[in-house]
Short mmCIF file of C-alpha atoms in Angstrom, two decimals:
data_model
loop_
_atom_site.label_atom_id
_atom_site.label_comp_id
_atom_site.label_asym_id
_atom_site.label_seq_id
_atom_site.Cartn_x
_atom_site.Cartn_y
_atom_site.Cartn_z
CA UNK A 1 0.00 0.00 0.00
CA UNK A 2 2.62 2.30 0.40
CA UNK A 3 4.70 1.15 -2.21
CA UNK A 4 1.38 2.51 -4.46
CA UNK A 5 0.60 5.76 -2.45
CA UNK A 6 4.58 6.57 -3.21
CA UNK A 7 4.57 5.54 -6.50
CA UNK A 8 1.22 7.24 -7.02
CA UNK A 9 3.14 10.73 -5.53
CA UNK A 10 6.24 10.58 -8.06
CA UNK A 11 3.91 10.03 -11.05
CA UNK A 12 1.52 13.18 -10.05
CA UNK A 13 4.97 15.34 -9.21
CA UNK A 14 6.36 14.27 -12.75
CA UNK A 15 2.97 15.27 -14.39
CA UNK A 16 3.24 18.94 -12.53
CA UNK A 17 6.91 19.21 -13.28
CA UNK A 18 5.98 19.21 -17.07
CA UNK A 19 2.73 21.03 -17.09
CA UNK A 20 3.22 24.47 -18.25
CA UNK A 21 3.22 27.30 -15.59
CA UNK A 22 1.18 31.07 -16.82
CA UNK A 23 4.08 32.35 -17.48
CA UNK A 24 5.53 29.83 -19.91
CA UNK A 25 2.05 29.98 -21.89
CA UNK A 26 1.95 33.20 -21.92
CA UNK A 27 5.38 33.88 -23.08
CA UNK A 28 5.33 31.37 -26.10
CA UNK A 29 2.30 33.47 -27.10
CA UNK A 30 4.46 36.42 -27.26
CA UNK A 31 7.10 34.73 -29.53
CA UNK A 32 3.98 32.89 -31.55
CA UNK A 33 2.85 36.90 -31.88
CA UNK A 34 6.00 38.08 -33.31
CA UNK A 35 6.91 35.65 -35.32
CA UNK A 36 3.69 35.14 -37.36
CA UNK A 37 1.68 38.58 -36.90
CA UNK A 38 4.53 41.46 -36.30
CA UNK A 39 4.37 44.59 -37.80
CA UNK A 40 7.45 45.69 -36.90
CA UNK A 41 9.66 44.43 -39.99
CA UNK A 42 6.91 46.19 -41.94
CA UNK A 43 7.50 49.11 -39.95
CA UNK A 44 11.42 49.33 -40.56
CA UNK A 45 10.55 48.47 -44.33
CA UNK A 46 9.15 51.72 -44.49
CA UNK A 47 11.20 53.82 -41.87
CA UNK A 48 14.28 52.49 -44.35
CA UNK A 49 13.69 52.88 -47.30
CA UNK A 50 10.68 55.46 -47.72
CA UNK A 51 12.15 57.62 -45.15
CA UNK A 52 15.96 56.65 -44.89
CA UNK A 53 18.46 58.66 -43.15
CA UNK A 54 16.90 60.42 -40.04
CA UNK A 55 19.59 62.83 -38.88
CA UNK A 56 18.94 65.22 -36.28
CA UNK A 57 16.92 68.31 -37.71
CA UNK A 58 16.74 66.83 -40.66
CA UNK A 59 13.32 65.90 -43.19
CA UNK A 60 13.93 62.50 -42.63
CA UNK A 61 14.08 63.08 -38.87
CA UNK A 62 10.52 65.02 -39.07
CA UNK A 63 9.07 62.40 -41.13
CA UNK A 64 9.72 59.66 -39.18
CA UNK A 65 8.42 61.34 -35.83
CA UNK A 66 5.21 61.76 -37.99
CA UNK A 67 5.06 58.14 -39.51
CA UNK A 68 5.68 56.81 -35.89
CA UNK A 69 3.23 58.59 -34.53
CA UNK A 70 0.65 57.71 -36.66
CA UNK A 71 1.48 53.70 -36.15
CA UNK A 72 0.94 53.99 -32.50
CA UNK A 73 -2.33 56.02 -32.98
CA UNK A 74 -3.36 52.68 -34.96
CA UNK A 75 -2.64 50.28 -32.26
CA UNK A 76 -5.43 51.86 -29.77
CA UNK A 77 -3.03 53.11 -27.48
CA UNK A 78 -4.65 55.10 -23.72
CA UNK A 79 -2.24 57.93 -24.97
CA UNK A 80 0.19 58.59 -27.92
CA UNK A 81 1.79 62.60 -28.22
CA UNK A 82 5.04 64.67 -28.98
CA UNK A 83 7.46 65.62 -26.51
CA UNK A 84 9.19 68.77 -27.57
CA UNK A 85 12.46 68.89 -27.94
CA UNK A 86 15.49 71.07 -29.15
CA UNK A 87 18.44 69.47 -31.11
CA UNK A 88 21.65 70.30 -32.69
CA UNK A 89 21.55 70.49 -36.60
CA UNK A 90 24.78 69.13 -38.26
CA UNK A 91 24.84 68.62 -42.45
CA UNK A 92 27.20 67.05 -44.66
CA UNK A 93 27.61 68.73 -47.45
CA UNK A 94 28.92 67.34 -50.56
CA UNK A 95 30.78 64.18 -50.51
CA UNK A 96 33.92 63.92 -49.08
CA UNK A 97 36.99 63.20 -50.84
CA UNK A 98 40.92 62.29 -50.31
CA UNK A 99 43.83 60.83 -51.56
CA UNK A 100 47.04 60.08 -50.22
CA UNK A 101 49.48 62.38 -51.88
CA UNK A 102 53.28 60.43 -52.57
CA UNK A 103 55.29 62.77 -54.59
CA UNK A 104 53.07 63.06 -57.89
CA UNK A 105 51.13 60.02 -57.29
CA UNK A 106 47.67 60.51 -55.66
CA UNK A 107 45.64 57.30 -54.39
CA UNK A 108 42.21 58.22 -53.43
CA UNK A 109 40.64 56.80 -50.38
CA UNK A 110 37.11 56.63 -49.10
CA UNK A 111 36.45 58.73 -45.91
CA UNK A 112 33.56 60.67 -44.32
CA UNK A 113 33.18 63.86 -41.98
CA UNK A 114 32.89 63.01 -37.87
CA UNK A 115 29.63 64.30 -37.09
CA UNK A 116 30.14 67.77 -35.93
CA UNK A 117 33.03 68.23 -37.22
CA UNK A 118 33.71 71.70 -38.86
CA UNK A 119 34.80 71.76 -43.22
CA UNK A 120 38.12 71.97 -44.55
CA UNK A 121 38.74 74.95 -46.80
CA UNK A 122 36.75 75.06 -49.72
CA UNK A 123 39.68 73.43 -51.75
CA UNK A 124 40.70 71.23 -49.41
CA UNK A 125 43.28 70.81 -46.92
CA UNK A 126 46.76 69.28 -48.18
CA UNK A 127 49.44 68.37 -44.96
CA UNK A 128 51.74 66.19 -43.74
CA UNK A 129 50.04 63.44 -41.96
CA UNK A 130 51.81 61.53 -38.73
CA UNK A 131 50.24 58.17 -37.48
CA UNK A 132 49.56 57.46 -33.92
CA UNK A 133 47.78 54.75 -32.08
CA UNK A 134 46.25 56.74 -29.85
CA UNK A 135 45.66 60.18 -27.75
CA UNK A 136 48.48 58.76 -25.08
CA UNK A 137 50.79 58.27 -27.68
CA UNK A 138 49.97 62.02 -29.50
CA UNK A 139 50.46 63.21 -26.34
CA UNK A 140 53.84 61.77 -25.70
CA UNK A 141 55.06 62.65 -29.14
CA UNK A 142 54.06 66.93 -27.81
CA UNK A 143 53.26 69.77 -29.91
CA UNK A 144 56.97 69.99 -31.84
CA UNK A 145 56.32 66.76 -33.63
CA UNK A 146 52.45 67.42 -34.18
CA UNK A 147 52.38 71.07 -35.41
CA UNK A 148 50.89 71.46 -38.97
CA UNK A 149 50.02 68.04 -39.45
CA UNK A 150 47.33 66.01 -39.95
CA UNK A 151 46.83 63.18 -36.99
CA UNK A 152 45.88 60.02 -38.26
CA UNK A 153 44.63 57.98 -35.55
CA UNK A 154 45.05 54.11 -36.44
CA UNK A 155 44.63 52.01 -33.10
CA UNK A 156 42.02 49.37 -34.35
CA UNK A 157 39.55 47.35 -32.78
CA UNK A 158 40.63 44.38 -30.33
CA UNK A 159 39.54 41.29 -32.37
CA UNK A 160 40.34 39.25 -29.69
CA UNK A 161 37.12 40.36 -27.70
CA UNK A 162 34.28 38.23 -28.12
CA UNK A 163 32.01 40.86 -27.17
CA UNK A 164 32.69 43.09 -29.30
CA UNK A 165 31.43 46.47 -27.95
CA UNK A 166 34.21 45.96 -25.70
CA UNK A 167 36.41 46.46 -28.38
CA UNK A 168 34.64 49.77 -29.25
CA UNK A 169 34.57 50.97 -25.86
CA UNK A 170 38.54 50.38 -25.83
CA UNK A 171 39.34 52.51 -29.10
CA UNK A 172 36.47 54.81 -29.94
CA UNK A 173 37.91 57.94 -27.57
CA UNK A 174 40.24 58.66 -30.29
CA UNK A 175 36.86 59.22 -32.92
CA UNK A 176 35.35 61.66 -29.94
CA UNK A 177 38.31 63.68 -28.58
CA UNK A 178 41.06 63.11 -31.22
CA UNK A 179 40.54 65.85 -32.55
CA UNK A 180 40.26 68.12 -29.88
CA UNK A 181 43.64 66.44 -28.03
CA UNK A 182 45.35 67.13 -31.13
CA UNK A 183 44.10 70.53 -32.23
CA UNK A 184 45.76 71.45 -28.84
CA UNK A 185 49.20 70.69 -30.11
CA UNK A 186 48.85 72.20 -33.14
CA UNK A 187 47.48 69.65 -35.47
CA UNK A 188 45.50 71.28 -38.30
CA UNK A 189 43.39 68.17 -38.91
CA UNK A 190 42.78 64.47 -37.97
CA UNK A 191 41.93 60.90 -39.85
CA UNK A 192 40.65 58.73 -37.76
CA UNK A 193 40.33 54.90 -38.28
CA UNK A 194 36.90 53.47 -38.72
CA UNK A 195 35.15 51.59 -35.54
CA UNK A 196 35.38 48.30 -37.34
CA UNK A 197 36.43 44.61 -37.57
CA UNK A 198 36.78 43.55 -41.03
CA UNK A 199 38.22 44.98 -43.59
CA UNK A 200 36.22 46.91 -46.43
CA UNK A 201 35.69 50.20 -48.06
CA UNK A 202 33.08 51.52 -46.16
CA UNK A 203 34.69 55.27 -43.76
CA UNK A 204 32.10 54.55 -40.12
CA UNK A 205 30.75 58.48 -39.22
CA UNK A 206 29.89 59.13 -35.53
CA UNK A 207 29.80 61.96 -32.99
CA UNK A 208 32.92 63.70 -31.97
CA UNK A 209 33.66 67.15 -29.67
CA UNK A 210 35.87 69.56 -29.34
CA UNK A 211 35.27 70.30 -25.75
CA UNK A 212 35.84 73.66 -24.00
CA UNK A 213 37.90 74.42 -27.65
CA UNK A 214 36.95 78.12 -28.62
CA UNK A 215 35.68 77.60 -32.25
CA UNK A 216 38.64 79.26 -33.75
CA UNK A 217 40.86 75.96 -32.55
CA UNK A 218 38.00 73.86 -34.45
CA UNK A 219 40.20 71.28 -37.06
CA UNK A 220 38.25 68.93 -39.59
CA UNK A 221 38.24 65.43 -38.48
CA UNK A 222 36.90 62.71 -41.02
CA UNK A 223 36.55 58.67 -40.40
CA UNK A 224 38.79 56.87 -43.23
CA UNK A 225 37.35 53.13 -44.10
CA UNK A 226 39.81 50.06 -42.58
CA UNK A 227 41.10 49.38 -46.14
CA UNK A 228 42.30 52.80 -46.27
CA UNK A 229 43.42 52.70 -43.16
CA UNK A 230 45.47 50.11 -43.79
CA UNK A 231 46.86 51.48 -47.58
CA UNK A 232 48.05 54.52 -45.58
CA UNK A 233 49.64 53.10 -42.33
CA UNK A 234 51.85 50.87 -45.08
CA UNK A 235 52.41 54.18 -47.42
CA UNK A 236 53.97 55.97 -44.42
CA UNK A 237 55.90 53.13 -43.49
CA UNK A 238 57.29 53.21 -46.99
CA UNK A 239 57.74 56.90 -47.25
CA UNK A 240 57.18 59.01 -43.57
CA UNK A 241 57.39 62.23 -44.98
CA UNK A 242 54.37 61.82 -48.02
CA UNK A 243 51.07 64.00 -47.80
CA UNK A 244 47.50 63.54 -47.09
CA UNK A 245 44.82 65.42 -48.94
CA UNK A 246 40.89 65.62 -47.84
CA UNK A 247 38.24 68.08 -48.72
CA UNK A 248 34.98 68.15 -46.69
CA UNK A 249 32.24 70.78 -46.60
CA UNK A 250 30.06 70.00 -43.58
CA UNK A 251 28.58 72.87 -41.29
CA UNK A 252 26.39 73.03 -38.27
CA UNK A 253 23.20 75.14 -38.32
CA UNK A 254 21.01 76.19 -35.47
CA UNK A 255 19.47 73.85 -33.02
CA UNK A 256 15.85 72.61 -34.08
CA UNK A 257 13.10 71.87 -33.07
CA UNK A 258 12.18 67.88 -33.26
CA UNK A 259 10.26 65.89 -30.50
CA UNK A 260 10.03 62.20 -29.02
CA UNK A 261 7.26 60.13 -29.95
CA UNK A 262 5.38 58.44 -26.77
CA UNK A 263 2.73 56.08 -26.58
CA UNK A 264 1.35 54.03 -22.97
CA UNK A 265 -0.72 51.51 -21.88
CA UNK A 266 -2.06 52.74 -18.53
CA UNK A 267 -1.72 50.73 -15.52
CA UNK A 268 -4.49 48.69 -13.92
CA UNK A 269 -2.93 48.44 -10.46
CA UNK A 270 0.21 51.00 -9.37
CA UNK A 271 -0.47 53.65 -13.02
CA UNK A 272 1.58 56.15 -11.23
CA UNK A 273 5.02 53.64 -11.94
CA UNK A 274 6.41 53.71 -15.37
CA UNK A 275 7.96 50.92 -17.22
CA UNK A 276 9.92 52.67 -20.21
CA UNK A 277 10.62 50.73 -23.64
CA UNK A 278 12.58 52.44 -26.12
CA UNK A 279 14.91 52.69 -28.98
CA UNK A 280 16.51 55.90 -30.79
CA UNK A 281 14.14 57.40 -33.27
CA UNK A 282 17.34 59.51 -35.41
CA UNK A 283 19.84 57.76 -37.72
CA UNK A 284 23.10 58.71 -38.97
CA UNK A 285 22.93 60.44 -42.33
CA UNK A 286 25.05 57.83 -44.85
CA UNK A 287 22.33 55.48 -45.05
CA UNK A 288 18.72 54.16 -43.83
CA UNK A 289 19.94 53.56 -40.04
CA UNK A 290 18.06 50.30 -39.70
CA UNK A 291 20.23 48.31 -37.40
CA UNK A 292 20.80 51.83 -35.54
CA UNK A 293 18.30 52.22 -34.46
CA UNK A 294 15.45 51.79 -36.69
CA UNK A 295 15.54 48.01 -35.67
CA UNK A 296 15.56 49.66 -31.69
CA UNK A 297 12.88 51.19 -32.49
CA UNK A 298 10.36 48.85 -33.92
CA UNK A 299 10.79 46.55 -31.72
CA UNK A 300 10.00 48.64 -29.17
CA UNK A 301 6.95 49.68 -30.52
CA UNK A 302 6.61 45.57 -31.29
CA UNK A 303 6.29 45.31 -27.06
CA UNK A 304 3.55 47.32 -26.66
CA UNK A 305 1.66 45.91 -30.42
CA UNK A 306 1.91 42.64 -28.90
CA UNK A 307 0.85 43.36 -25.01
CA UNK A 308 -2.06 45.57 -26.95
CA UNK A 309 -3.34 42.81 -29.34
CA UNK A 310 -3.62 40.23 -26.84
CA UNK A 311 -5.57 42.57 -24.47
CA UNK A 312 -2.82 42.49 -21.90
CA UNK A 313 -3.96 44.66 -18.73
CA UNK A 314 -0.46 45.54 -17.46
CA UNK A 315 -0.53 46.61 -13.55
CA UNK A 316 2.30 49.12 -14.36
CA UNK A 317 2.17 52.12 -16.82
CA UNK A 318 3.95 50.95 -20.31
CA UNK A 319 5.38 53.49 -22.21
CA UNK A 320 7.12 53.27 -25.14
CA UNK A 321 9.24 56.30 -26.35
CA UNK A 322 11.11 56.88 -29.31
CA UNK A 323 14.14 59.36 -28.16
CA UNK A 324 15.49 61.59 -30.94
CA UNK A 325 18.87 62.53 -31.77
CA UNK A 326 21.24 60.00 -29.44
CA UNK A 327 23.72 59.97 -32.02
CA UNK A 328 25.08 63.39 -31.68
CA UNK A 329 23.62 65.35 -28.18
CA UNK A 330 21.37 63.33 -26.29
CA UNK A 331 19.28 65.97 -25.64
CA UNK A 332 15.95 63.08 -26.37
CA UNK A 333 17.24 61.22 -23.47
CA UNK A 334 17.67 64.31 -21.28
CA UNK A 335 14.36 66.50 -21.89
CA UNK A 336 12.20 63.03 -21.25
CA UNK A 337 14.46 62.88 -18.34
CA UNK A 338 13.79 66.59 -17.37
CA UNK A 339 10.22 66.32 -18.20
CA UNK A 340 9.80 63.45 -15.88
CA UNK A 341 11.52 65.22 -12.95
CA UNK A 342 8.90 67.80 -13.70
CA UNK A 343 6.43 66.01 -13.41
CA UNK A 344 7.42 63.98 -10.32
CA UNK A 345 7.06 60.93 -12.43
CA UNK A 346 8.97 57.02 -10.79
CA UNK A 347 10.56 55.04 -13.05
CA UNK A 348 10.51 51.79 -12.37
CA UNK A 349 12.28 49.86 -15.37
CA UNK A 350 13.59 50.74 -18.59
CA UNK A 351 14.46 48.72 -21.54
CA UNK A 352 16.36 50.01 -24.29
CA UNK A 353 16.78 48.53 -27.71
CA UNK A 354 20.35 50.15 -29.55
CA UNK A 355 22.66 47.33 -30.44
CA UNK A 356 20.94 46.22 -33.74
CA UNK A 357 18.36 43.73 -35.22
CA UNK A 358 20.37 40.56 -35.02
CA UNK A 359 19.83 37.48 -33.08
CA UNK A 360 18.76 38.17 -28.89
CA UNK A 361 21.21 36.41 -26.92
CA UNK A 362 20.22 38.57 -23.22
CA UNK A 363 20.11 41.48 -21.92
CA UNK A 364 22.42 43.83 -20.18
CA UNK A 365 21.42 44.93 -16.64
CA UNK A 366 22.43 47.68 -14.13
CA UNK A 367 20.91 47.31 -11.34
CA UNK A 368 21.86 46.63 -7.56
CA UNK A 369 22.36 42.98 -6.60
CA UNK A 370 18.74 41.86 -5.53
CA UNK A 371 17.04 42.97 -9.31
CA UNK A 372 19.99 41.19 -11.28
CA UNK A 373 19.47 37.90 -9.03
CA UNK A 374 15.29 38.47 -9.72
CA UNK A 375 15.93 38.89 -13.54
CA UNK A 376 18.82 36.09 -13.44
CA UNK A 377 16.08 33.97 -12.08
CA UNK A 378 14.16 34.00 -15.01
CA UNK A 379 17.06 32.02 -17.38
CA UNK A 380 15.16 29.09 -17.30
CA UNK A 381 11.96 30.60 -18.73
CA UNK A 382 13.97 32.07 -21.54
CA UNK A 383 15.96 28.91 -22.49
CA UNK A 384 13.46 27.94 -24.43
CA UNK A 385 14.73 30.69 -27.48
CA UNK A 386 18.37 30.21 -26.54
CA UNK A 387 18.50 33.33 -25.13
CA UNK A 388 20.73 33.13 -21.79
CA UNK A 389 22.91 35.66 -21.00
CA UNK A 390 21.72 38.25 -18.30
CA UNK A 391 24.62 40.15 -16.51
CA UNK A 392 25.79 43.29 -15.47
CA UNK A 393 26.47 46.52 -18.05
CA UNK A 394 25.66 49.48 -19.74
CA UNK A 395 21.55 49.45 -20.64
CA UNK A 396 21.75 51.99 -23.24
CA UNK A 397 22.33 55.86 -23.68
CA UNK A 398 18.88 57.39 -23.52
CA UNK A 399 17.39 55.00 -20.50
CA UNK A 400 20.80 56.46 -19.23
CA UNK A 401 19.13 59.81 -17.98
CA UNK A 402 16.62 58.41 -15.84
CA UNK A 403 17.30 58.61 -12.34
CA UNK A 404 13.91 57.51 -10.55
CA UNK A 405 14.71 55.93 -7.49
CA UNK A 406 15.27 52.10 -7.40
CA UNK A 407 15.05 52.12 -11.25
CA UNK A 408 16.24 49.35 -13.04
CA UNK A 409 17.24 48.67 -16.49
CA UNK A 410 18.40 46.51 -19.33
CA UNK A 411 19.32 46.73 -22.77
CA UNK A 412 18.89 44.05 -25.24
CA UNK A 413 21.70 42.72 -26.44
CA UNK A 414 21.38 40.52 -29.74
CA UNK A 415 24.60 38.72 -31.26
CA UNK A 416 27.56 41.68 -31.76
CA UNK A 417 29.64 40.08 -33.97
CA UNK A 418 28.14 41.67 -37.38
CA UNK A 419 27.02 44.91 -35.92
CA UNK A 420 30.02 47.04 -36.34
CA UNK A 421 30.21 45.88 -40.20
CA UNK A 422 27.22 48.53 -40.51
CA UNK A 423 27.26 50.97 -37.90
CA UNK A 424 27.58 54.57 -38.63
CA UNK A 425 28.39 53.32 -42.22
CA UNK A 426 26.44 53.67 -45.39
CA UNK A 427 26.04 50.21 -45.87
CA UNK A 428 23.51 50.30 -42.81
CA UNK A 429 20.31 49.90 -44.99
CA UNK A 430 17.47 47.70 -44.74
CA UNK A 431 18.53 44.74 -46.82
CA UNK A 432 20.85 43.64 -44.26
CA UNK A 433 17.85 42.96 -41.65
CA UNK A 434 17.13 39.42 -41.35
CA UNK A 435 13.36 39.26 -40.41
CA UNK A 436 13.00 36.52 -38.04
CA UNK A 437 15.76 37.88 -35.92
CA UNK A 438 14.14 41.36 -35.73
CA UNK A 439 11.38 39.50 -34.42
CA UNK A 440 12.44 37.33 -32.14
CA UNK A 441 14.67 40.14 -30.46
CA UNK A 442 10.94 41.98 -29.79
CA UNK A 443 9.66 38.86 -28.94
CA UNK A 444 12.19 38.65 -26.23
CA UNK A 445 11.81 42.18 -25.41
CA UNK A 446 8.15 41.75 -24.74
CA UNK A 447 8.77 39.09 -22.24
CA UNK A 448 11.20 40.80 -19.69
CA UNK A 449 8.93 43.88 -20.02
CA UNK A 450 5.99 40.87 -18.97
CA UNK A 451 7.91 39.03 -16.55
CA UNK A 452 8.92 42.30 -14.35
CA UNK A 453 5.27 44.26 -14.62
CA UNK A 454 4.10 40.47 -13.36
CA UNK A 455 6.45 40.60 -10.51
CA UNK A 456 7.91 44.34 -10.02
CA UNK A 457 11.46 45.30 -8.97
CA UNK A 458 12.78 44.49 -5.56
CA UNK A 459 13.06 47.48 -3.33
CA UNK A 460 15.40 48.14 -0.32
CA UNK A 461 13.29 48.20 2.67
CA UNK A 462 13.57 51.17 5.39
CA UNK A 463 15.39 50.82 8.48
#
């Protein structure tokens, strides 16, 4: 008799063991949602190649604030409005050319202005050019060696790094303030080596700064692709003392006005905390932006399709906001933030979509000890869609301004090995999307966002 009652016990805890808990159901209907009914590949699709390049102050950037506000109007949102907001306004110009410049021989190269950085003379700017890996080593080599020259920064990316923003992290100063550290001794321009891993013709843009500079210190600075890169690092090896021609006509204009596009779900239980899902709205100007961040911000706007369609009453205020102009200012990121203080508004988690449409592989968290153990705890419910890495980092530069109390956040991070082939480049265009991965990254997006309005943050108690 006992031998059955025990025998009867295992088989009814096996049964339970495999029977599928809320949360499990629930969550393969999220990833069942995205992957057969999203919008959001539709979405980019449009915001790609209808709109393409979304630049700060821009047409492109006041187009897609209009677009994307109209496709959250659709989805029967509680509210959906404009945040106004002021940003800088930074053009191109004509294309950018240069050529290295050995005696009588000129090799052209492909290179692009740094965002913000000021033109050359109107027929270019022809100097010696000195090589450096770095601001430590300009600095060491002082103002006598640097003087009239053109800096050309060549420290590349780590390839050794798996995770490859890493790599970035470890190089990219020299885009951001090389030109600034070596306008100080002298320099009357600077090349900088593209923020890449492979090798190809494609000169990677981005934001740099000259600091406390007055503007009569400003030097061009332009990105030069790794092939060039490379061609020039062996010319000078061959012959130290050739020249280095480029010709770039780019100007900032006054600040403009732009906003960030909101939408929420209200909350059924605690409205007054915020859950905040979001990508970056503007794009560099070389091509459609759709890994950065038109896939960010799709997805995003994926979460709160999905939570909407399945008439998901969330017990925590959703909001999804699409923050313009992170590329060069931040200023999306910090009126939202300013606006919230304003309004006395708590934060309670933010999500932030910036490191492209590829493949999710986890998130990355800040937060104290307690939340990262909560969200950790949650591995086996994601396993499932071989997602599985949850640990502690940067969450993402607009979520970055929030400082509500307790707040915790989490950026998705998809696989990084592709994603500096395209970023800031012009190749960054919508036929290098891969649909399913788009989705599944929202799909995975829409789960955390599920999991933690389900079961809220941890909070430190009072003493």
């Amino acid at each position: 008799m006992k031998k059955t009652i025990l025998l009867t016990a295992l088989v009814l805890n096996g049964l339970t063991s495999f029977a599928q808990t809320n949360d499990e159901k629930n969550i393969k209907l999220f990833y069942k949602k995205a992957l057969t009914e999203s919008k959001c590949y539709t979405w980019l699709e449009y915001l790609s190649n209808d709109i393409g390049a979304r630049l700060s102050g821009s047409k492109g950037a006041e187009q897609a604030v209009e677009y994307t506000k109209r496709q959250l109007e659709s989805l029967g949102l509680d509210k959906v409005y404009l945040q106004e907001v002021m940003v800088p306004h930074w053009v191109r110009g004509e294309k950018e050319t240069a050529y290295i410049l050995d005696g009588k021989v000129k090799t052209n190269v492909p290179i692009c202005a740094l965002g913000g950085s000021v033109a050359t003379p109107k027929t270019g700017l022809t100097a010696e050019i000195i090589e450096v890996q770095g601001i430590k080593e300009l600095a060491e080599l002082g103002a006598d060696k640097v003087k009239g020259k053109i800096v050309f920064y060549n420290r590349p990316m780590n390839p050794e790094n798996i995770e490859t923003f890493t790599s970035y992290g470890a190089c990219v100063d020299q885009r951001y303030a090389g030109a600034k550290e070596a306008a100080k001794l002298g320099a009357v321009g600077t090349i900088v080596r593209s923020m890449n891993l492979r090798l190809d013709d494609f000169p990677h843009t981005g934001a740099q700064s000259y600091g406390d500079l007055p503007k009569s210190q400003y030097i061009p600075t332009a990105a030069i692709s790794t092939n060039g890169a490379e061609l020039l690092s062996k010319s000078l090896k061959a012959n130290p003392a050739l020249k280095f021609y480029f010709k770039q006509s780019c100007e900032t204009l006054p600040d403009a006005l732009s906003y960030n596009v909101i939408g929420e779900l209200t909350g059924s239980v605690t409205p007054e905390n915020i859950m905040v899902v979001g990508g970056h709205l503007d794009s560099w100007d070389l091509a459609d932006g759709s890994h950065d961040d038109g896939a960010g911000v799709v997805q995003s706007m994926e979460v709160i399709r999905i939570l909407k369609n399945l008439n998901y009453k969330p017990k925590n205020t959703i909001r999804v906001v699409l923050f313009m102009n992170e590329e060069n200012g931040g200023k999306g990121g910090a009126k939202y933030e300013e606006v919230s203080k304003q309004n006395k508004e708590n934060h309670i988690f933010a999500l932030e979509s910036d490191s492209g449409g590829f493949s999710p592989r986890g998130f990355s968290i800040e937060a104290d000890d307690a939340n990262l153990k909560k969200i950790q705890g949650y591995k086996d419910l994601f396993e499932p869609y071989l997602v599985h890495s949850f640990t502690i980092g940067h969450a993402g530069s607009d979520i970055n301004h929030l400082t509500s109390p307790a707040i915790v956040k989490a950026g998705l991070k998809p696989d990084s090995q592709r994603y500096f082939d395209y970023h800031h480049a012009a190749n960054d265009t919508f036929d290098a999307i891969n649909k399913r991965e788009l989705e599944l990254g929202a799909a995975t997006m829409t789960t955390l966002m599920y999991l933690l309005d389900q079961n809220g943050i941890e909070t430190k108690k009072a003493n």
